[in-house]
Amino acid sequence: AQSVTQLGSHVSVSEGALVLLRCNYSSSVPPYLFWYVQYPNQGLQLLLKYTSAATLVKGINGFEAEFKKSETSFHLTKPSAHMSDAAEYFCAVSDLGGGADGLTFGKGTHLIIQP
Amino acid sequence: DAGVIQSPRHEVTEMGQEVTLRCKPISGHNSLFWYRQTMMRGLELLIYFNNNVPIDDSGMPEDRFSAKMPNASFSTLKIQPSEPRDSAVYFCASSLEPGTPQHFGDGTRLSIL
């Protein structure tokens, strides 16, 4: 069975500072990994995805994530935080190899940007 | 392009009543998913369809929950009878095909009194 662990339910950074949101996964097969962002009262929007191509994945809004198989991690980073980045971020894994395609989500990390 | 459309956006009803949530996926997308989001359990996959056929419904919590996809452009999630613990935000998502990114609707916020 696959699972996702997001360390830190809340992360607070200053505007302009580095953003680092942590995600660790477990999967019995090579995973497909995703980061989604959710703004208040809205659905989830895809930030980026890893599908076994390049291990460093660039997404929208200046975010990127690096797949590290040895650490089973897929941490999300952004060099300089902006006030508009304040939102809930979800890491998710898809177990395509097992035939299932629904996403398994982490519990989410609420990103707070301090002015 | 129109995204995934869910209706209603908000639903408040009394326990015991039947609730029907609706979803229109993005045109041309062959996979459709229903998720539930609560504070306690986060985002959970309830069921998903591929080419209108239910593939995995192991996440459906009880027999009170049922989902249908009569055609490629419409799906429903029904709860009968509803209970207060069903209160949550229900999301529908669609993807072009298995393995491609899922696009989410804005959700239905359901409150069962």
JSON list of N, CA and C in Angstrom, two decimals, chain A residues 32 34 36 38 41-46 49 51 88 90 94 96 99-107, chain B residues 9 31 33 35 37 40-43 45 48 56 91 95 97-106 109:
[
{"chain": "A", "resi": 32, "resn": "TYR", "atom": "N", "xyz": [4.44, 7.69, -9.20]},
{"chain": "A", "resi": 32, "resn": "TYR", "atom": "CA", "xyz": [4.21, 8.98, -9.80]},
{"chain": "A", "resi": 32, "resn": "TYR", "atom": "C", "xyz": [3.90, 9.92, -8.62]},
{"chain": "A", "resi": 34, "resn": "PHE", "atom": "N", "xyz": [3.12, 13.94, -7.06]},
{"chain": "A", "resi": 34, "resn": "PHE", "atom": "CA", "xyz": [2.50, 15.22, -7.41]},
{"chain": "A", "resi": 34, "resn": "PHE", "atom": "C", "xyz": [2.53, 16.16, -6.21]},
{"chain": "A", "resi": 36, "resn": "TYR", "atom": "N", "xyz": [0.11, 19.47, -5.15]},
{"chain": "A", "resi": 36, "resn": "TYR", "atom": "CA", "xyz": [-1.04, 20.30, -5.45]},
{"chain": "A", "resi": 36, "resn": "TYR", "atom": "C", "xyz": [-1.11, 21.43, -4.43]},
{"chain": "A", "resi": 38, "resn": "GLN", "atom": "N", "xyz": [-3.92, 24.27, -2.69]},
{"chain": "A", "resi": 38, "resn": "GLN", "atom": "CA", "xyz": [-5.34, 24.58, -2.50]},
{"chain": "A", "resi": 38, "resn": "GLN", "atom": "C", "xyz": [-5.48, 25.93, -1.82]},
{"chain": "A", "resi": 41, "resn": "ASN", "atom": "N", "xyz": [-11.46, 27.76, -0.09]},
{"chain": "A", "resi": 41, "resn": "ASN", "atom": "CA", "xyz": [-12.73, 27.57, -0.79]},
{"chain": "A", "resi": 41, "resn": "ASN", "atom": "C", "xyz": [-12.57, 27.25, -2.28]},
{"chain": "A", "resi": 42, "resn": "GLN", "atom": "N", "xyz": [-11.45, 26.67, -2.61]},
{"chain": "A", "resi": 42, "resn": "GLN", "atom": "CA", "xyz": [-11.21, 26.28, -4.00]},
{"chain": "A", "resi": 42, "resn": "GLN", "atom": "C", "xyz": [-10.77, 24.82, -4.07]},
{"chain": "A", "resi": 43, "resn": "GLY", "atom": "N", "xyz": [-10.78, 24.29, -5.27]},
{"chain": "A", "resi": 43, "resn": "GLY", "atom": "CA", "xyz": [-10.27, 22.94, -5.49]},
{"chain": "A", "resi": 43, "resn": "GLY", "atom": "C", "xyz": [-8.76, 22.93, -5.52]},
{"chain": "A", "resi": 44, "resn": "LEU", "atom": "N", "xyz": [-8.21, 21.77, -5.81]},
{"chain": "A", "resi": 44, "resn": "LEU", "atom": "CA", "xyz": [-6.76, 21.62, -5.85]},
{"chain": "A", "resi": 44, "resn": "LEU", "atom": "C", "xyz": [-6.23, 21.94, -7.24]},
{"chain": "A", "resi": 45, "resn": "GLN", "atom": "N", "xyz": [-5.09, 22.61, -7.26]},
{"chain": "A", "resi": 45, "resn": "GLN", "atom": "CA", "xyz": [-4.45, 22.97, -8.52]},
{"chain": "A", "resi": 45, "resn": "GLN", "atom": "C", "xyz": [-3.08, 22.30, -8.59]},
{"chain": "A", "resi": 46, "resn": "LEU", "atom": "N", "xyz": [-2.80, 21.67, -9.71]},
{"chain": "A", "resi": 46, "resn": "LEU", "atom": "CA", "xyz": [-1.53, 20.97, -9.86]},
{"chain": "A", "resi": 46, "resn": "LEU", "atom": "C", "xyz": [-0.37, 21.96, -9.93]},
{"chain": "A", "resi": 49, "resn": "LYS", "atom": "N", "xyz": [4.60, 17.62, -11.26]},
{"chain": "A", "resi": 49, "resn": "LYS", "atom": "CA", "xyz": [4.48, 16.17, -11.19]},
{"chain": "A", "resi": 49, "resn": "LYS", "atom": "C", "xyz": [5.82, 15.52, -11.52]},
{"chain": "A", "resi": 51, "resn": "THR", "atom": "N", "xyz": [7.22, 11.90, -13.04]},
{"chain": "A", "resi": 51, "resn": "THR", "atom": "CA", "xyz": [6.76, 10.67, -13.69]},
{"chain": "A", "resi": 51, "resn": "THR", "atom": "C", "xyz": [7.93, 9.89, -14.25]},
{"chain": "A", "resi": 88, "resn": "GLU", "atom": "N", "xyz": [-2.69, 25.96, 1.23]},
{"chain": "A", "resi": 88, "resn": "GLU", "atom": "CA", "xyz": [-2.48, 24.59, 1.70]},
{"chain": "A", "resi": 88, "resn": "GLU", "atom": "C", "xyz": [-1.83, 23.81, 0.57]},
{"chain": "A", "resi": 90, "resn": "PHE", "atom": "N", "xyz": [-0.44, 20.03, -0.84]},
{"chain": "A", "resi": 90, "resn": "PHE", "atom": "CA", "xyz": [-0.61, 18.60, -0.68]},
{"chain": "A", "resi": 90, "resn": "PHE", "atom": "C", "xyz": [0.36, 17.85, -1.58]},
{"chain": "A", "resi": 94, "resn": "SER", "atom": "N", "xyz": [0.72, 8.28, -6.81]},
{"chain": "A", "resi": 94, "resn": "SER", "atom": "CA", "xyz": [-0.14, 7.45, -7.62]},
{"chain": "A", "resi": 94, "resn": "SER", "atom": "C", "xyz": [0.56, 6.13, -7.89]},
{"chain": "A", "resi": 96, "resn": "LEU", "atom": "N", "xyz": [0.58, 3.67, -10.17]},
{"chain": "A", "resi": 96, "resn": "LEU", "atom": "CA", "xyz": [0.17, 3.20, -11.48]},
{"chain": "A", "resi": 96, "resn": "LEU", "atom": "C", "xyz": [0.55, 1.75, -11.71]},
{"chain": "A", "resi": 99, "resn": "GLY", "atom": "N", "xyz": [-1.95, -0.76, -10.94]},
{"chain": "A", "resi": 99, "resn": "GLY", "atom": "CA", "xyz": [-3.23, -0.68, -11.64]},
{"chain": "A", "resi": 99, "resn": "GLY", "atom": "C", "xyz": [-4.18, 0.34, -11.08]},
{"chain": "A", "resi": 100, "resn": "ALA", "atom": "N", "xyz": [-3.92, 0.82, -9.87]},
{"chain": "A", "resi": 100, "resn": "ALA", "atom": "CA", "xyz": [-4.79, 1.83, -9.28]},
{"chain": "A", "resi": 100, "resn": "ALA", "atom": "C", "xyz": [-4.33, 3.19, -9.75]},
{"chain": "A", "resi": 101, "resn": "ASP", "atom": "N", "xyz": [-5.25, 4.09, -9.89]},
{"chain": "A", "resi": 101, "resn": "ASP", "atom": "CA", "xyz": [-4.88, 5.42, -10.36]},
{"chain": "A", "resi": 101, "resn": "ASP", "atom": "C", "xyz": [-5.39, 6.53, -9.49]},
{"chain": "A", "resi": 102, "resn": "GLY", "atom": "N", "xyz": [-6.11, 6.20, -8.44]},
{"chain": "A", "resi": 102, "resn": "GLY", "atom": "CA", "xyz": [-6.51, 7.26, -7.54]},
{"chain": "A", "resi": 102, "resn": "GLY", "atom": "C", "xyz": [-5.30, 7.75, -6.77]},
{"chain": "A", "resi": 103, "resn": "LEU", "atom": "N", "xyz": [-5.32, 9.00, -6.40]},
{"chain": "A", "resi": 103, "resn": "LEU", "atom": "CA", "xyz": [-4.22, 9.60, -5.67]},
{"chain": "A", "resi": 103, "resn": "LEU", "atom": "C", "xyz": [-4.36, 9.33, -4.17]},
{"chain": "A", "resi": 104, "resn": "THR", "atom": "N", "xyz": [-3.21, 9.07, -3.54]},
{"chain": "A", "resi": 104, "resn": "THR", "atom": "CA", "xyz": [-3.14, 9.02, -2.08]},
{"chain": "A", "resi": 104, "resn": "THR", "atom": "C", "xyz": [-2.46, 10.31, -1.64]},
{"chain": "A", "resi": 105, "resn": "PHE", "atom": "N", "xyz": [-3.15, 11.09, -0.83]},
{"chain": "A", "resi": 105, "resn": "PHE", "atom": "CA", "xyz": [-2.66, 12.40, -0.42]},
{"chain": "A", "resi": 105, "resn": "PHE", "atom": "C", "xyz": [-2.04, 12.37, 0.96]},
{"chain": "A", "resi": 106, "resn": "GLY", "atom": "N", "xyz": [-1.08, 13.27, 1.17]},
{"chain": "A", "resi": 106, "resn": "GLY", "atom": "CA", "xyz": [-0.64, 13.55, 2.52]},
{"chain": "A", "resi": 106, "resn": "GLY", "atom": "C", "xyz": [-1.67, 14.43, 3.22]},
{"chain": "A", "resi": 107, "resn": "LYS", "atom": "N", "xyz": [-1.43, 14.69, 4.50]},
{"chain": "A", "resi": 107, "resn": "LYS", "atom": "CA", "xyz": [-2.39, 15.45, 5.30]},
{"chain": "A", "resi": 107, "resn": "LYS", "atom": "C", "xyz": [-2.38, 16.94, 4.97]},
{"chain": "B", "resi": 9, "resn": "ARG", "atom": "N", "xyz": [-22.52, 24.04, -5.01]},
{"chain": "B", "resi": 9, "resn": "ARG", "atom": "CA", "xyz": [-21.29, 24.42, -4.30]},
{"chain": "B", "resi": 9, "resn": "ARG", "atom": "C", "xyz": [-21.45, 24.22, -2.80]},
{"chain": "B", "resi": 31, "resn": "SER", "atom": "N", "xyz": [-11.06, 9.61, -17.29]},
{"chain": "B", "resi": 31, "resn": "SER", "atom": "CA", "xyz": [-11.05, 9.13, -15.91]},
{"chain": "B", "resi": 31, "resn": "SER", "atom": "C", "xyz": [-11.69, 10.17, -15.01]},
{"chain": "B", "resi": 33, "resn": "PHE", "atom": "N", "xyz": [-12.84, 10.96, -10.79]},
{"chain": "B", "resi": 33, "resn": "PHE", "atom": "CA", "xyz": [-12.56, 10.58, -9.41]},
{"chain": "B", "resi": 33, "resn": "PHE", "atom": "C", "xyz": [-13.46, 11.37, -8.47]},
{"chain": "B", "resi": 35, "resn": "TYR", "atom": "N", "xyz": [-13.45, 12.48, -4.38]},
{"chain": "B", "resi": 35, "resn": "TYR", "atom": "CA", "xyz": [-12.69, 12.55, -3.15]},
{"chain": "B", "resi": 35, "resn": "TYR", "atom": "C", "xyz": [-13.53, 13.22, -2.08]},
{"chain": "B", "resi": 37, "resn": "GLN", "atom": "N", "xyz": [-12.92, 15.46, 1.61]},
{"chain": "B", "resi": 37, "resn": "GLN", "atom": "CA", "xyz": [-11.94, 16.15, 2.44]},
{"chain": "B", "resi": 37, "resn": "GLN", "atom": "C", "xyz": [-12.55, 16.54, 3.77]},
{"chain": "B", "resi": 40, "resn": "MET", "atom": "N", "xyz": [-10.32, 15.81, 9.92]},
{"chain": "B", "resi": 40, "resn": "MET", "atom": "CA", "xyz": [-9.76, 14.66, 10.63]},
{"chain": "B", "resi": 40, "resn": "MET", "atom": "C", "xyz": [-9.00, 13.71, 9.71]},
{"chain": "B", "resi": 41, "resn": "ARG", "atom": "N", "xyz": [-9.53, 13.47, 8.53]},
{"chain": "B", "resi": 41, "resn": "ARG", "atom": "CA", "xyz": [-8.99, 12.42, 7.67]},
{"chain": "B", "resi": 41, "resn": "ARG", "atom": "C", "xyz": [-8.29, 12.94, 6.42]},
{"chain": "B", "resi": 42, "resn": "GLY", "atom": "N", "xyz": [-8.33, 14.27, 6.20]},
{"chain": "B", "resi": 42, "resn": "GLY", "atom": "CA", "xyz": [-7.69, 14.82, 5.03]},
{"chain": "B", "resi": 42, "resn": "GLY", "atom": "C", "xyz": [-8.45, 14.46, 3.77]},
{"chain": "B", "resi": 43, "resn": "LEU", "atom": "N", "xyz": [-7.73, 14.30, 2.67]},
{"chain": "B", "resi": 43, "resn": "LEU", "atom": "CA", "xyz": [-8.32, 13.97, 1.38]},
{"chain": "B", "resi": 43, "resn": "LEU", "atom": "C", "xyz": [-8.31, 12.46, 1.17]},
{"chain": "B", "resi": 45, "resn": "LEU", "atom": "N", "xyz": [-9.71, 9.23, -1.38]},
{"chain": "B", "resi": 45, "resn": "LEU", "atom": "CA", "xyz": [-10.33, 8.78, -2.61]},
{"chain": "B", "resi": 45, "resn": "LEU", "atom": "C", "xyz": [-11.52, 7.90, -2.28]},
{"chain": "B", "resi": 48, "resn": "TYR", "atom": "N", "xyz": [-13.26, 5.76, -8.32]},
{"chain": "B", "resi": 48, "resn": "TYR", "atom": "CA", "xyz": [-12.92, 6.36, -9.59]},
{"chain": "B", "resi": 48, "resn": "TYR", "atom": "C", "xyz": [-13.39, 5.49, -10.74]},
{"chain": "B", "resi": 56, "resn": "ASP", "atom": "N", "xyz": [-12.43, 1.28, -9.02]},
{"chain": "B", "resi": 56, "resn": "ASP", "atom": "CA", "xyz": [-12.07, 1.02, -7.63]},
{"chain": "B", "resi": 56, "resn": "ASP", "atom": "C", "xyz": [-13.01, 1.80, -6.72]},
{"chain": "B", "resi": 91, "resn": "PHE", "atom": "N", "xyz": [-14.93, 16.52, -3.52]},
{"chain": "B", "resi": 91, "resn": "PHE", "atom": "CA", "xyz": [-14.31, 16.98, -4.75]},
{"chain": "B", "resi": 91, "resn": "PHE", "atom": "C", "xyz": [-14.47, 15.93, -5.85]},
{"chain": "B", "resi": 95, "resn": "SER", "atom": "N", "xyz": [-9.21, 13.25, -15.34]},
{"chain": "B", "resi": 95, "resn": "SER", "atom": "CA", "xyz": [-7.92, 13.24, -16.02]},
{"chain": "B", "resi": 95, "resn": "SER", "atom": "C", "xyz": [-8.11, 12.66, -17.41]},
{"chain": "B", "resi": 97, "resn": "GLU", "atom": "N", "xyz": [-6.41, 10.42, -18.99]},
{"chain": "B", "resi": 97, "resn": "GLU", "atom": "CA", "xyz": [-6.30, 8.97, -18.98]},
{"chain": "B", "resi": 97, "resn": "GLU", "atom": "C", "xyz": [-5.54, 8.58, -17.72]},
{"chain": "B", "resi": 98, "resn": "PRO", "atom": "N", "xyz": [-5.56, 7.30, -17.35]},
{"chain": "B", "resi": 98, "resn": "PRO", "atom": "CA", "xyz": [-4.83, 6.89, -16.15]},
{"chain": "B", "resi": 98, "resn": "PRO", "atom": "C", "xyz": [-3.37, 7.33, -16.20]},
{"chain": "B", "resi": 99, "resn": "GLY", "atom": "N", "xyz": [-2.92, 7.94, -15.11]},
{"chain": "B", "resi": 99, "resn": "GLY", "atom": "CA", "xyz": [-1.53, 8.36, -15.00]},
{"chain": "B", "resi": 99, "resn": "GLY", "atom": "C", "xyz": [-1.30, 9.81, -15.33]},
{"chain": "B", "resi": 100, "resn": "THR", "atom": "N", "xyz": [-2.24, 10.46, -15.94]},
{"chain": "B", "resi": 100, "resn": "THR", "atom": "CA", "xyz": [-2.08, 11.88, -16.24]},
{"chain": "B", "resi": 100, "resn": "THR", "atom": "C", "xyz": [-2.63, 12.71, -15.09]},
{"chain": "B", "resi": 101, "resn": "PRO", "atom": "N", "xyz": [-2.19, 13.95, -14.97]},
{"chain": "B", "resi": 101, "resn": "PRO", "atom": "CA", "xyz": [-2.61, 14.76, -13.82]},
{"chain": "B", "resi": 101, "resn": "PRO", "atom": "C", "xyz": [-4.12, 14.93, -13.74]},
{"chain": "B", "resi": 102, "resn": "GLN", "atom": "N", "xyz": [-4.59, 14.98, -12.51]},
{"chain": "B", "resi": 102, "resn": "GLN", "atom": "CA", "xyz": [-6.01, 15.15, -12.28]},
{"chain": "B", "resi": 102, "resn": "GLN", "atom": "C", "xyz": [-6.33, 16.64, -12.10]},
{"chain": "B", "resi": 103, "resn": "HIS", "atom": "N", "xyz": [-7.45, 17.04, -12.66]},
{"chain": "B", "resi": 103, "resn": "HIS", "atom": "CA", "xyz": [-7.94, 18.40, -12.55]},
{"chain": "B", "resi": 103, "resn": "HIS", "atom": "C", "xyz": [-9.15, 18.39, -11.63]},
{"chain": "B", "resi": 104, "resn": "PHE", "atom": "N", "xyz": [-9.13, 19.24, -10.63]},
{"chain": "B", "resi": 104, "resn": "PHE", "atom": "CA", "xyz": [-10.16, 19.23, -9.61]},
{"chain": "B", "resi": 104, "resn": "PHE", "atom": "C", "xyz": [-11.21, 20.32, -9.84]},
{"chain": "B", "resi": 105, "resn": "GLY", "atom": "N", "xyz": [-12.44, 20.00, -9.46]},
{"chain": "B", "resi": 105, "resn": "GLY", "atom": "CA", "xyz": [-13.47, 21.01, -9.37]},
{"chain": "B", "resi": 105, "resn": "GLY", "atom": "C", "xyz": [-13.32, 21.79, -8.07]},
{"chain": "B", "resi": 106, "resn": "ASP", "atom": "N", "xyz": [-14.19, 22.77, -7.88]},
{"chain": "B", "resi": 106, "resn": "ASP", "atom": "CA", "xyz": [-14.12, 23.62, -6.68]},
{"chain": "B", "resi": 106, "resn": "ASP", "atom": "C", "xyz": [-14.76, 22.98, -5.47]},
{"chain": "B", "resi": 109, "resn": "ARG", "atom": "N", "xyz": [-19.45, 21.76, -0.61]},
{"chain": "B", "resi": 109, "resn": "ARG", "atom": "CA", "xyz": [-19.37, 21.76, 0.85]},
{"chain": "B", "resi": 109, "resn": "ARG", "atom": "C", "xyz": [-20.69, 21.26, 1.39]}
]
